[in-house]
N, CA, C and O atoms as a MOPAC input file, in Angstrom:
PM7 MOZYME 1SCF
protein

 N      6.49000 1    -3.56300 1   -98.22300 1
 C      5.71500 1    -3.20400 1   -97.04800 1
 C      4.52200 1    -4.14100 1   -96.89400 1
 O      4.24800 1    -4.64400 1   -95.80400 1
 N      3.82400 1    -4.36600 1   -97.99600 1
 C      2.64700 1    -5.23800 1   -97.92800 1
 C      3.02600 1    -6.66600 1   -97.53600 1
 O      2.29000 1    -7.32100 1   -96.79800 1
 N      4.16700 1    -7.14900 1   -98.02300 1
 C      4.60700 1    -8.49600 1   -97.67000 1
 C      4.97600 1    -8.58500 1   -96.19300 1
 O      4.64800 1    -9.57200 1   -95.53600 1
 N      5.64500 1    -7.57800 1   -95.66900 1
 C      5.97400 1    -7.56400 1   -94.24000 1
 C      4.71300 1    -7.52800 1   -93.38700 1
 O      4.65100 1    -8.15000 1   -92.32700 1
 N      3.70900 1    -6.79300 1   -93.86100 1
 C      2.45900 1    -6.69300 1   -93.11000 1
 C      1.73400 1    -8.02600 1   -93.03200 1
 O      1.02500 1    -8.28700 1   -92.06100 1
 N      1.90100 1    -8.87300 1   -94.04100 1
 C      1.16100 1   -10.13200 1   -94.06200 1
 C      1.95400 1   -11.31800 1   -93.51400 1
 O      1.41600 1   -12.42100 1   -93.41800 1
 N      3.20700 1   -11.11400 1   -93.15800 1
 C      4.01000 1   -12.21100 1   -92.61500 1
 C      3.53100 1   -12.62100 1   -91.22800 1
 O      3.08000 1   -11.78800 1   -90.44200 1
 N      3.63400 1   -13.89900 1   -90.94200 1
 C      3.31800 1   -14.40800 1   -89.60700 1
 C      4.63700 1   -14.70300 1   -88.91700 1
 O      5.30900 1   -15.68300 1   -89.24200 1
 N      5.00800 1   -13.85800 1   -87.96500 1
 C      6.27900 1   -14.01500 1   -87.27600 1
 C      6.22400 1   -15.07000 1   -86.17400 1
 O      7.26200 1   -15.49000 1   -85.66300 1
 N      5.03800 1   -15.48900 1   -85.81300 1
 C      4.90600 1   -16.49200 1   -84.75700 1
 C      5.16500 1   -15.88000 1   -83.39300 1
 O      5.94400 1   -14.93600 1   -83.25900 1
 N      4.51900 1   -16.41600 1   -82.40500 1
 C      4.65100 1   -15.89700 1   -81.04700 1
 C      5.74300 1   -16.65700 1   -80.31400 1
 O      5.72800 1   -17.88700 1   -80.24700 1
 N      6.67500 1   -15.92100 1   -79.77400 1
 C      7.72400 1   -16.50000 1   -78.93700 1
 C      7.84300 1   -15.58400 1   -77.72800 1
 O      8.61800 1   -14.62800 1   -77.73500 1
 N      7.07700 1   -15.88100 1   -76.70300 1
 C      6.91900 1   -15.01700 1   -75.53900 1
 C      8.18500 1   -14.41500 1   -74.97200 1
 O      8.17300 1   -13.25800 1   -74.55100 1
 N      9.26900 1   -15.15200 1   -74.94700 1
 C     10.50600 1   -14.62400 1   -74.37400 1
 C     11.19900 1   -13.62100 1   -75.29700 1
 O     12.06500 1   -12.86800 1   -74.85100 1
 N     10.82900 1   -13.60500 1   -76.56800 1
 C     11.54300 1   -12.78000 1   -77.53300 1
 C     10.73000 1   -11.63200 1   -78.11100 1
 O     11.30100 1   -10.62000 1   -78.51700 1
 N      9.43100 1   -11.76400 1   -78.15700 1
 C      8.60100 1   -10.68600 1   -78.69200 1
 C      7.17100 1   -10.82000 1   -78.17400 1
 O      6.80200 1   -11.83500 1   -77.58300 1
 N      6.38000 1    -9.78200 1   -78.40400 1
 C      4.99000 1    -9.80400 1   -77.98200 1
 C      4.12700 1   -10.56600 1   -78.97100 1
 O      4.61800 1   -11.13600 1   -79.94600 1
 N      2.83700 1   -10.56400 1   -78.69800 1
 C      1.92400 1   -11.28400 1   -79.58300 1
 C      1.81300 1   -10.61000 1   -80.95100 1
 O      1.45500 1   -11.25600 1   -81.93600 1
 N      2.11500 1    -9.32700 1   -81.01100 1
 C      2.13900 1    -8.60100 1   -82.28700 1
 C      3.54700 1    -8.06800 1   -82.49100 1
 O      4.00100 1    -7.20600 1   -81.73900 1
 N      4.23200 1    -8.56700 1   -83.49100 1
 C      5.59300 1    -8.15300 1   -83.77200 1
 C      5.61900 1    -6.68500 1   -84.19900 1
 O      4.76500 1    -6.25000 1   -84.97100 1
 N      6.59100 1    -5.92600 1   -83.70500 1
 C      6.63800 1    -4.49000 1   -83.99900 1
 C      6.90200 1    -4.21200 1   -85.48200 1
 O      6.37400 1    -3.24300 1   -86.02900 1
 N      7.69900 1    -5.03500 1   -86.12800 1
 C      7.95700 1    -4.85400 1   -87.56300 1
 C      6.67200 1    -5.10000 1   -88.34900 1
 O      6.34700 1    -4.35300 1   -89.27200 1
 N      5.94900 1    -6.15100 1   -87.97600 1
 C      4.69100 1    -6.48400 1   -88.62600 1
 C      3.66700 1    -5.36900 1   -88.42400 1
 O      2.96400 1    -4.99200 1   -89.36200 1
 N      3.58300 1    -4.84600 1   -87.21300 1
 C      2.64600 1    -3.77000 1   -86.90900 1
 C      2.98400 1    -2.50300 1   -87.68600 1
 O      2.09500 1    -1.87000 1   -88.25600 1
 N      4.25900 1    -2.12900 1   -87.71200 1
 C      4.67800 1    -0.94100 1   -88.45400 1
 C      4.39400 1    -1.10100 1   -89.94600 1
 O      3.96000 1    -0.15600 1   -90.60400 1
 N      4.63700 1    -2.28800 1   -90.47200 1
 C      4.36300 1    -2.54500 1   -91.89000 1
 C      2.87000 1    -2.47300 1   -92.18100 1
 O      2.47100 1    -1.96700 1   -93.23000 1
 N      2.03700 1    -2.97100 1   -91.26500 1
 C      0.58500 1    -2.91400 1   -91.46700 1
 C      0.10300 1    -1.46400 1   -91.50700 1
 O     -0.75700 1    -1.11700 1   -92.31700 1
 N      0.64900 1    -0.62800 1   -90.64300 1
 C      0.28600 1     0.79600 1   -90.64200 1
 C      0.75200 1     1.44800 1   -91.94400 1
 O     -0.00300 1     2.19600 1   -92.56500 1
 N      1.98000 1     1.17300 1   -92.35800 1
 C      2.50200 1     1.74400 1   -93.60500 1
 C      1.69300 1     1.27900 1   -94.81200 1
 O      1.42300 1     2.06600 1   -95.71900 1
 N      1.30400 1     0.00400 1   -94.82900 1
 C      0.50600 1    -0.52400 1   -95.94100 1
 C     -0.85200 1     0.16600 1   -95.98900 1
 O     -1.34500 1     0.48500 1   -97.07000 1
 N     -1.45600 1     0.39600 1   -94.83600 1
 C     -2.75400 1     1.07900 1   -94.79600 1
 C     -2.62600 1     2.51500 1   -95.29600 1
 O     -3.50700 1     3.00800 1   -95.99900 1
 N     -1.54800 1     3.17900 1   -94.94100 1
 C     -1.32700 1     4.54600 1   -95.42000 1
 C     -1.14400 1     4.55400 1   -96.93800 1
 O     -1.65300 1     5.44100 1   -97.62500 1
 N     -0.42400 1     3.57400 1   -97.45100 1
 C     -0.15600 1     3.50900 1   -98.89600 1
 C     -1.40100 1     3.20700 1   -99.70800 1
 O     -1.57600 1     3.75800 1  -100.79500 1
 N     -2.28300 1     2.32900 1   -99.19300 1
 C     -3.45300 1     1.95200 1   -99.99700 1
 C     -4.67200 1     2.83400 1   -99.73800 1
 O     -5.72700 1     2.62600 1  -100.33900 1
 N     -4.53300 1     3.81600 1   -98.84800 1
 C     -5.60800 1     4.77000 1   -98.63200 1
 C     -6.60100 1     4.40600 1   -97.55400 1
 O     -7.50400 1     5.19300 1   -97.27300 1
 N     -6.47100 1     3.23900 1   -96.93600 1
 C     -7.39700 1     2.88400 1   -95.85300 1
 C     -6.97700 1     3.49500 1   -94.53700 1
 O     -7.80000 1     3.65600 1   -93.63600 1
 N     -5.72900 1     3.83300 1   -94.41600 1
 C     -5.23800 1     4.48600 1   -93.20400 1
 C     -5.09900 1     5.96900 1   -93.45100 1
 O     -4.76600 1     6.39400 1   -94.55700 1
 N     -5.34400 1     6.73300 1   -92.45300 1
 C     -5.18400 1     8.16900 1   -92.56800 1
 C     -4.80600 1     8.70200 1   -91.20100 1
 O     -5.64300 1     9.22600 1   -90.46600 1
 N     -3.53400 1     8.55900 1   -90.87500 1
 C     -3.09900 1     9.01500 1   -89.55700 1
 C     -2.54100 1    10.42400 1   -89.64800 1
 O     -2.30100 1    10.95600 1   -90.73200 1
 N     -2.34600 1    11.00200 1   -88.49300 1
 C     -1.80400 1    12.34600 1   -88.38800 1
 C     -0.80800 1    12.33600 1   -87.23800 1
 O     -1.03800 1    11.68300 1   -86.22000 1
 N      0.28100 1    13.04600 1   -87.39200 1
 C      1.27700 1    13.11500 1   -86.33000 1
 C      0.88200 1    14.18200 1   -85.31700 1
 O      0.10300 1    15.08000 1   -85.63500 1
 N      1.41300 1    14.09000 1   -84.10400 1
 C      1.13500 1    15.15300 1   -83.13600 1
 C      1.56500 1    16.53100 1   -83.64000 1
 O      0.89100 1    17.52500 1   -83.36900 1
 N      2.67400 1    16.60000 1   -84.36400 1
 C      3.12900 1    17.88100 1   -84.91100 1
 C      2.08100 1    18.46900 1   -85.84800 1
 O      1.78700 1    19.66300 1   -85.78300 1
 N      1.51400 1    17.63300 1   -86.72100 1
 C      0.47000 1    18.09700 1   -87.64200 1
 C     -0.78800 1    18.50900 1   -86.87800 1
 O     -1.44700 1    19.48500 1   -87.23500 1
 N     -1.11400 1    17.76500 1   -85.83300 1
 C     -2.30100 1    18.08900 1   -85.02900 1
 C     -2.16800 1    19.47100 1   -84.39900 1
 O     -3.08800 1    20.28600 1   -84.47700 1
 N     -1.02900 1    19.73100 1   -83.77900 1
 C     -0.85100 1    20.99500 1   -83.06400 1
 C     -0.58800 1    22.17600 1   -83.99000 1
 O     -0.60900 1    23.32200 1   -83.54200 1
 N     -0.33900 1    21.91900 1   -85.27500 1
 C     -0.09900 1    23.00000 1   -86.23300 1
 C     -1.39300 1    23.67000 1   -86.67800 1
 O     -1.36200 1    24.78500 1   -87.19900 1
 N     -2.52600 1    23.00900 1   -86.48200 1
 C     -3.82500 1    23.55800 1   -86.88400 1
 C     -4.73500 1    23.65700 1   -85.66300 1
 O     -4.55900 1    22.93400 1   -84.68300 1
 N     -5.69300 1    24.54800 1   -85.73600 1
 C     -6.60700 1    24.73000 1   -84.60600 1
 C     -8.05000 1    24.35900 1   -84.92800 1
 O     -8.91600 1    24.46400 1   -84.06000 1
 N     -8.32500 1    23.92900 1   -86.15400 1
 C     -9.70900 1    23.66600 1   -86.53500 1
 C    -10.13900 1    22.21300 1   -86.35000 1
 O    -11.25000 1    21.85200 1   -86.73800 1
 N     -9.28700 1    21.37700 1   -85.76900 1
 C     -9.63500 1    19.96700 1   -85.57400 1
 C    -10.72500 1    19.79000 1   -84.52700 1
 O    -10.77200 1    20.50800 1   -83.52800 1
 N    -11.57700 1    18.84800 1   -84.76800 1
 C    -12.50400 1    18.33000 1   -83.75800 1
 C    -11.76300 1    17.12000 1   -83.17400 1
 O    -11.62300 1    16.09800 1   -83.84700 1
 N    -11.30000 1    17.22800 1   -81.95400 1
 C    -10.46500 1    16.18000 1   -81.34900 1
 C    -11.33900 1    15.34200 1   -80.43200 1
 O    -12.03800 1    15.87100 1   -79.56800 1
 N    -11.29100 1    14.01800 1   -80.62900 1
 C    -12.15700 1    13.10800 1   -79.87200 1
 C    -11.29500 1    12.08200 1   -79.13400 1
 O    -10.54400 1    11.32000 1   -79.74400 1
 N    -11.42100 1    12.08400 1   -77.82600 1
 C    -10.72100 1    11.14700 1   -76.94500 1
 C    -11.61100 1     9.92100 1   -76.79600 1
 O    -12.65300 1     9.99400 1   -76.14600 1
 N    -11.21400 1     8.79200 1   -77.38900 1
 C    -12.04000 1     7.58500 1   -77.34400 1
 C    -11.50600 1     6.54800 1   -76.35500 1
 O    -11.82600 1     5.36300 1   -76.45000 1
 N    -10.68000 1     7.01400 1   -75.39800 1
 C    -10.18400 1     6.10100 1   -74.37100 1
 C    -11.34600 1     5.62700 1   -73.51300 1
 O    -12.28700 1     6.37700 1   -73.25500 1
 N    -11.27300 1     4.39300 1   -73.07800 1
 C    -12.32400 1     3.82700 1   -72.23400 1
 C    -12.15800 1     4.25100 1   -70.78600 1
 O    -13.11400 1     4.69400 1   -70.15000 1
 N    -10.96200 1     4.11900 1   -70.27200 1
 C    -10.67700 1     4.51800 1   -68.88900 1
 C     -9.92400 1     5.82900 1   -68.90500 1
 O     -8.70500 1     5.85700 1   -69.07600 1
 N    -10.65000 1     6.90800 1   -68.72600 1
 C    -10.04700 1     8.23200 1   -68.78600 1
 C     -9.66700 1     8.65500 1   -67.37000 1
 O    -10.41500 1     9.35200 1   -66.68400 1
 N     -8.48800 1     8.21500 1   -66.95800 1
 C     -7.99800 1     8.57000 1   -65.62500 1
 C     -7.07100 1     9.77200 1   -65.68000 1
 O     -7.07100 1    10.60400 1   -64.77300 1
 N     -6.28200 1     9.86300 1   -66.74300 1
 C     -5.35200 1    10.97600 1   -66.87000 1
 C     -5.93000 1    12.00100 1   -67.83300 1
 O     -6.74500 1    11.66500 1   -68.69200 1
 N     -5.50600 1    13.25400 1   -67.68800 1
 C     -6.01000 1    14.27600 1   -68.59900 1
 C     -5.59200 1    13.99800 1   -70.03500 1
 O     -4.52600 1    13.43900 1   -70.29500 1
 N     -6.43500 1    14.39200 1   -70.93700 1
 C     -6.15200 1    14.19200 1   -72.35300 1
 C     -5.67600 1    15.46600 1   -72.99800 1
 O     -5.11100 1    16.33600 1   -72.33600 1
 N     -5.90300 1    15.57800 1   -74.28700 1
 C     -5.51700 1    16.77000 1   -75.04200 1
 C     -6.53300 1    17.86700 1   -74.73200 1
 O     -7.73800 1    17.63300 1   -74.82100 1
 N     -6.06200 1    19.06300 1   -74.36900 1
 C     -6.98400 1    20.15000 1   -74.04500 1
 C     -7.97100 1    20.41800 1   -75.18800 1
 O     -7.57900 1    20.49200 1   -76.35300 1
 N     -9.23300 1    20.55800 1   -74.84700 1
 C    -10.27300 1    20.83700 1   -75.82800 1
 C    -10.87800 1    19.61000 1   -76.47600 1
 O    -11.80700 1    19.72900 1   -77.27500 1
 N    -10.36700 1    18.42600 1   -76.14500 1
 C    -10.88700 1    17.19600 1   -76.75100 1
 C    -12.25200 1    16.85100 1   -76.16800 1
 O    -12.53600 1    17.12500 1   -75.00200 1
 N    -13.07800 1    16.25000 1   -76.99300 1
 C    -14.38200 1    15.74200 1   -76.57800 1
 C    -14.16200 1    14.29600 1   -76.13400 1
 O    -13.59800 1    13.49800 1   -76.88300 1
 N    -14.59700 1    13.95800 1   -74.94000 1
 C    -14.41600 1    12.60000 1   -74.44400 1
 C    -15.63200 1    11.76000 1   -74.79000 1
 O    -16.72500 1    11.98800 1   -74.27000 1
 N    -15.43300 1    10.77800 1   -75.67900 1
 C    -16.47300 1     9.83400 1   -76.07200 1
 C    -15.83600 1     8.44800 1   -76.11300 1
 O    -15.22700 1     8.08400 1   -77.11900 1
 N    -15.96300 1     7.67300 1   -75.04800 1
 C    -15.34800 1     6.34200 1   -75.05300 1
 C    -15.77600 1     5.53600 1   -76.27600 1
 O    -16.91700 1     5.62600 1   -76.72900 1
 N    -14.85200 1     4.75700 1   -76.79400 1
 C    -15.10300 1     3.96000 1   -77.99700 1
 C    -16.37700 1     3.13000 1   -77.86600 1
 O    -17.12400 1     2.98400 1   -78.83400 1
 N    -16.62700 1     2.59000 1   -76.68500 1
 C    -17.81500 1     1.75400 1   -76.48200 1
 C    -19.12100 1     2.53700 1   -76.58900 1
 O    -20.17700 1     1.94100 1   -76.80100 1
 N    -19.06700 1     3.85500 1   -76.44700 1
 C    -20.27900 1     4.69000 1   -76.51700 1
 C    -20.35100 1     5.52900 1   -77.79200 1
 O    -21.31400 1     6.26900 1   -77.99400 1
 N    -19.35800 1     5.41900 1   -78.63300 1
 C    -19.26800 1     6.29200 1   -79.80400 1
 C    -20.48200 1     6.19300 1   -80.71900 1
 O    -20.99000 1     7.21500 1   -81.17900 1
 N    -20.95000 1     4.99300 1   -80.98800 1
 C    -22.11700 1     4.81400 1   -81.87700 1
 C    -23.36200 1     5.52900 1   -81.34900 1
 O    -24.11100 1     6.13800 1   -82.11300 1
 N    -23.56900 1     5.44600 1   -80.04600 1
 C    -24.79800 1     6.00600 1   -79.47100 1
 C    -24.71100 1     7.51100 1   -79.23600 1
 O    -25.73100 1     8.15000 1   -78.97300 1
 N    -23.51800 1     8.08600 1   -79.32500 1
 C    -23.36500 1     9.50900 1   -79.04200 1
 C    -22.81900 1    10.30400 1   -80.23200 1
 O    -22.24000 1    11.37500 1   -80.05300 1
 N    -23.00200 1     9.78200 1   -81.42900 1
 C    -22.48700 1    10.44100 1   -82.63600 1
 C    -23.04900 1    11.84500 1   -82.84200 1
 O    -22.39600 1    12.68700 1   -83.45800 1
 N    -24.24900 1    12.10200 1   -82.33500 1
 C    -24.86700 1    13.41200 1   -82.53800 1
 C    -24.09800 1    14.52500 1   -81.83000 1
 O    -24.33300 1    15.70400 1   -82.09400 1
 N    -23.18500 1    14.16100 1   -80.93600 1
 C    -22.37200 1    15.16100 1   -80.23600 1
 C    -21.21700 1    15.66700 1   -81.09600 1
 O    -20.51200 1    16.60000 1   -80.71400 1
 N    -21.03000 1    15.04300 1   -82.25900 1
 C    -19.92600 1    15.41500 1   -83.14700 1
 C    -20.45400 1    16.00600 1   -84.44200 1
 O    -21.57200 1    15.70800 1   -84.86200 1
 N    -19.64200 1    16.84700 1   -85.07200 1
 C    -19.98500 1    17.46400 1   -86.34900 1
 C    -19.29200 1    16.68900 1   -87.46800 1
 O    -18.06900 1    16.75400 1   -87.58300 1
 N    -20.04300 1    15.95500 1   -88.29600 1
 C    -19.42300 1    15.15100 1   -89.35800 1
 C    -18.74100 1    15.97200 1   -90.44800 1
 O    -17.98500 1    15.42500 1   -91.25100 1
 N    -18.99900 1    17.27500 1   -90.48500 1
 C    -18.41000 1    18.14300 1   -91.50600 1
 C    -17.03600 1    18.67000 1   -91.10900 1
 O    -16.26700 1    19.09500 1   -91.97100 1
 N    -16.71900 1    18.64600 1   -89.82000 1
 C    -15.43000 1    19.17100 1   -89.35400 1
 C    -14.33600 1    18.12300 1   -89.48900 1
 O    -14.60300 1    16.93300 1   -89.32600 1
 N    -13.11000 1    18.54200 1   -89.78300 1
 C    -11.99900 1    17.58900 1   -89.76200 1
 C    -11.83400 1    17.05400 1   -88.34000 1
 O    -11.79600 1    17.82200 1   -87.37900 1
 N    -11.73800 1    15.73500 1   -88.21800 1
 C    -11.76900 1    15.08100 1   -86.91700 1
 C    -10.52100 1    14.23000 1   -86.69400 1
 O    -10.05600 1    13.53100 1   -87.59400 1
 N     -9.99800 1    14.30600 1   -85.49000 1
 C     -8.87400 1    13.46700 1   -85.07000 1
 C     -9.33000 1    12.68600 1   -83.84500 1
 O     -9.84300 1    13.25800 1   -82.88300 1
 N     -9.13600 1    11.37500 1   -83.89500 1
 C     -9.45200 1    10.53400 1   -82.73300 1
 C     -8.16000 1    10.01100 1   -82.13700 1
 O     -7.15700 1     9.86000 1   -82.83500 1
 N     -8.19000 1     9.73600 1   -80.84100 1
 C     -7.00800 1     9.15400 1   -80.21700 1
 C     -7.39100 1     8.29900 1   -79.02000 1
 O     -8.44200 1     8.47300 1   -78.40200 1
 N     -6.49900 1     7.37400 1   -78.72300 1
 C     -6.52000 1     6.57400 1   -77.50300 1
 C     -5.15100 1     6.73400 1   -76.86600 1
 O     -4.39300 1     7.62400 1   -77.25000 1
 N     -4.82900 1     5.90500 1   -75.91800 1
 C     -3.54900 1     6.06700 1   -75.21900 1
 C     -2.35300 1     5.90900 1   -76.15500 1
 O     -1.43100 1     6.72400 1   -76.12900 1
 N     -2.36600 1     4.86400 1   -76.97800 1
 C     -1.20500 1     4.58400 1   -77.82800 1
 C     -1.49500 1     4.67500 1   -79.32200 1
 O     -0.55200 1     4.78300 1   -80.10500 1
 N     -2.72100 1     4.63800 1   -79.74400 1
 C     -3.01900 1     4.82700 1   -81.16200 1
 C     -3.59800 1     3.63400 1   -81.89200 1
 O     -4.31600 1     3.81000 1   -82.87700 1
 N     -3.30600 1     2.41300 1   -81.43700 1
 C     -3.75500 1     1.23800 1   -82.19600 1
 C     -5.26600 1     1.13800 1   -82.30900 1
 O     -5.79200 1     0.99500 1   -83.41300 1
 N     -5.97000 1     1.21100 1   -81.19700 1
 C     -7.42400 1     1.02000 1   -81.23000 1
 C     -8.17200 1     2.25100 1   -81.72100 1
 O     -9.38300 1     2.20100 1   -81.93700 1
 N     -7.46500 1     3.33600 1   -81.89300 1
 C     -8.09400 1     4.51700 1   -82.48800 1
 C     -8.58500 1     4.24700 1   -83.89200 1
 O     -9.50900 1     4.90400 1   -84.37100 1
 N     -7.96000 1     3.26700 1   -84.56300 1
 C     -8.39000 1     2.92500 1   -85.91300 1
 C     -9.82700 1     2.41200 1   -85.93100 1
 O    -10.53800 1     2.60700 1   -86.91600 1
 N    -10.25600 1     1.76800 1   -84.86900 1
 C    -11.65200 1     1.31300 1   -84.80900 1
 C    -12.59200 1     2.51100 1   -84.83700 1
 O    -13.62900 1     2.47600 1   -85.50100 1
 N    -12.23500 1     3.56100 1   -84.12300 1
 C    -13.05400 1     4.77800 1   -84.13100 1
 C    -13.03900 1     5.43400 1   -85.50700 1
 O    -14.06800 1     5.92800 1   -85.96900 1
 N    -11.89000 1     5.44300 1   -86.16000 1
 C    -11.79300 1     6.01100 1   -87.50900 1
 C    -12.73900 1     5.27800 1   -88.45800 1
 O    -13.50100 1     5.90700 1   -89.19200 1
 N    -12.68600 1     3.96000 1   -88.43800 1
 C    -13.54700 1     3.16600 1   -89.31900 1
 C    -15.02000 1     3.40700 1   -89.02600 1
 O    -15.82300 1     3.55200 1   -89.94700 1
 N    -15.37300 1     3.44900 1   -87.76200 1
 C    -16.77200 1     3.67700 1   -87.38100 1
 C    -17.24500 1     5.04100 1   -87.88000 1
 O    -18.32300 1     5.14900 1   -88.46500 1
 N    -16.44600 1     6.07500 1   -87.65100 1
 C    -16.85300 1     7.41800 1   -88.07400 1
 C    -16.93500 1     7.52600 1   -89.59600 1
 O    -17.83400 1     8.18600 1   -90.11900 1
 N    -16.02000 1     6.89400 1   -90.30200 1
 C    -16.10000 1     6.89800 1   -91.77000 1
 C    -17.37700 1     6.22200 1   -92.24400 1
 O    -18.03000 1     6.70500 1   -93.17000 1
 N    -17.73400 1     5.11200 1   -91.61800 1
 C    -18.97100 1     4.41500 1   -91.98600 1
 C    -20.19400 1     5.27200 1   -91.72700 1
 O    -21.22000 1     5.10700 1   -92.38600 1
 N    -20.09600 1     6.17900 1   -90.78000 1
 C    -21.23000 1     7.04000 1   -90.42900 1
 C    -21.20100 1     8.38200 1   -91.14200 1
 O    -21.93800 1     9.29400 1   -90.76400 1
 N    -20.36000 1     8.52300 1   -92.17000 1
 C    -20.40700 1     9.71700 1   -92.99700 1
 C    -19.39900 1    10.80400 1   -92.67800 1
 O    -19.43600 1    11.86000 1   -93.30900 1
 N    -18.51400 1    10.59900 1   -91.74200 1
 C    -17.47400 1    11.58600 1   -91.45700 1
 C    -16.46300 1    11.51700 1   -92.59600 1
 O    -15.93200 1    10.44700 1   -92.89500 1
 N    -16.19700 1    12.65700 1   -93.23200 1
 C    -15.37100 1    12.66700 1   -94.42800 1
 C    -13.88100 1    12.72700 1   -94.09100 1
 O    -13.10300 1    11.92200 1   -94.60300 1
 N    -13.48400 1    13.64400 1   -93.26000 1
 C    -12.06700 1    13.84500 1   -92.93400 1
 C    -11.83800 1    13.43200 1   -91.49200 1
 O    -11.93900 1    14.25700 1   -90.58300 1
 N    -11.53300 1    12.16900 1   -91.28000 1
 C    -11.28700 1    11.66100 1   -89.93000 1
 C     -9.94900 1    10.93800 1   -89.91200 1
 O     -9.65000 1    10.14300 1   -90.80400 1
 N     -9.15100 1    11.21700 1   -88.89400 1
 C     -7.80200 1    10.67200 1   -88.80700 1
 C     -7.51700 1    10.13700 1   -87.41000 1
 O     -8.12400 1    10.55000 1   -86.42200 1
 N     -6.58600 1     9.21800 1   -87.36500 1
 C     -6.12900 1     8.64500 1   -86.10200 1
 C     -4.81300 1     9.32300 1   -85.72800 1
 O     -3.93900 1     9.51100 1   -86.57500 1
 N     -4.68200 1     9.68300 1   -84.46700 1
 C     -3.45400 1    10.31300 1   -83.99400 1
 C     -2.37600 1     9.24600 1   -83.85000 1
 O     -2.48300 1     8.36300 1   -82.99900 1
 N     -1.34900 1     9.32600 1   -84.67200 1
 C     -0.25400 1     8.35500 1   -84.64500 1
 C      0.44000 1     8.40400 1   -83.28400 1
 O      0.89500 1     9.46100 1   -82.84500 1
 N      0.51400 1     7.26100 1   -82.63100 1
 C      1.14200 1     7.19300 1   -81.32000 1
 C      0.22300 1     7.56500 1   -80.18000 1
 O      0.59500 1     7.42900 1   -79.01400 1
 N     -0.98200 1     8.03700 1   -80.49700 1
 C     -1.98800 1     8.33900 1   -79.48800 1
 C     -1.59500 1     9.44800 1   -78.52200 1
 O     -0.74700 1    10.28800 1   -78.82600 1
 N     -2.22100 1     9.43400 1   -77.36500 1
 C     -2.01600 1    10.47100 1   -76.35000 1
 C     -0.56900 1    10.51500 1   -75.88100 1
 O     -0.03300 1    11.58900 1   -75.61100 1
 N      0.06000 1     9.35900 1   -75.78400 1
 C      1.44900 1     9.32500 1   -75.31000 1
 C      2.35500 1    10.13100 1   -76.23200 1
 O      3.18900 1    10.90400 1   -75.76200 1
 N      2.19700 1     9.95600 1   -77.53700 1
 C      3.00300 1    10.72600 1   -78.49800 1
 C      2.66500 1    12.20500 1   -78.44800 1
 O      3.55400 1    13.04800 1   -78.56800 1
 N      1.39200 1    12.52800 1   -78.27200 1
 C      0.97600 1    13.93900 1   -78.21100 1
 C      1.57400 1    14.62000 1   -76.97300 1
 O      2.01100 1    15.76900 1   -77.04100 1
 N      1.59100 1    13.91300 1   -75.85900 1
 C      2.17000 1    14.48900 1   -74.64200 1
 C      3.66800 1    14.72700 1   -74.80100 1
 O      4.19400 1    15.73900 1   -74.33800 1
 N      4.34800 1    13.79700 1   -75.45200 1
 C      5.79200 1    13.98700 1   -75.70600 1
 C      6.03600 1    15.20100 1   -76.58800 1
 O      6.94500 1    15.99300 1   -76.33800 1
 N      5.21300 1    15.33800 1   -77.62700 1
 C      5.35400 1    16.47200 1   -78.54300 1
 C      5.08200 1    17.78500 1   -77.81800 1
 O      5.79200 1    18.77200 1   -78.01400 1
 N      4.06100 1    17.78700 1   -76.98700 1
 C      3.70000 1    19.00800 1   -76.25900 1
 C      4.82200 1    19.42500 1   -75.32000 1
 O      5.11200 1    20.61600 1   -75.20400 1
 N      5.46200 1    18.46800 1   -74.64500 1
 C      6.57500 1    18.77600 1   -73.74000 1
 C      7.77800 1    19.30300 1   -74.49600 1
 O      8.52800 1    20.13200 1   -73.98000 1
 N      7.96800 1    18.82200 1   -75.72500 1
 C      9.12100 1    19.23500 1   -76.53700 1
 C      8.99200 1    20.66400 1   -77.03400 1
 O      9.98800 1    21.27600 1   -77.42300 1
 N      7.78400 1    21.20400 1   -77.02800 1
 C      7.55600 1    22.56400 1   -77.54500 1
 C      7.98900 1    23.61100 1   -76.57700 1
 O      7.86500 1    24.80300 1   -76.86000 1

């Protein structure tokens, strides 16, 4: 997993994006294995009710997860007092990748149990419809 995460697949616009999906998946798996990543699935999120859910999307045009606190990633540092660092926290964006920036920021600011929603809002909406 770690070797796949560090491989450079090279950009070939007609065949893949700037970030190869295998490389991205391996990077997420490597982070989970070494303890720097701490994601949560939508199923795990909806199984508990004590989460402090934070929507860190910048352009909030569509509705998010009910009960979520909307704090755009760009304003998160200046509005940390709106969150409880003692509560288990889940952050999300549309797809999940940039949510890791919010996780790192909150961990640096003393939040103990903070997780990124795997797949972001899109995955959560799919899970909610499946229920």
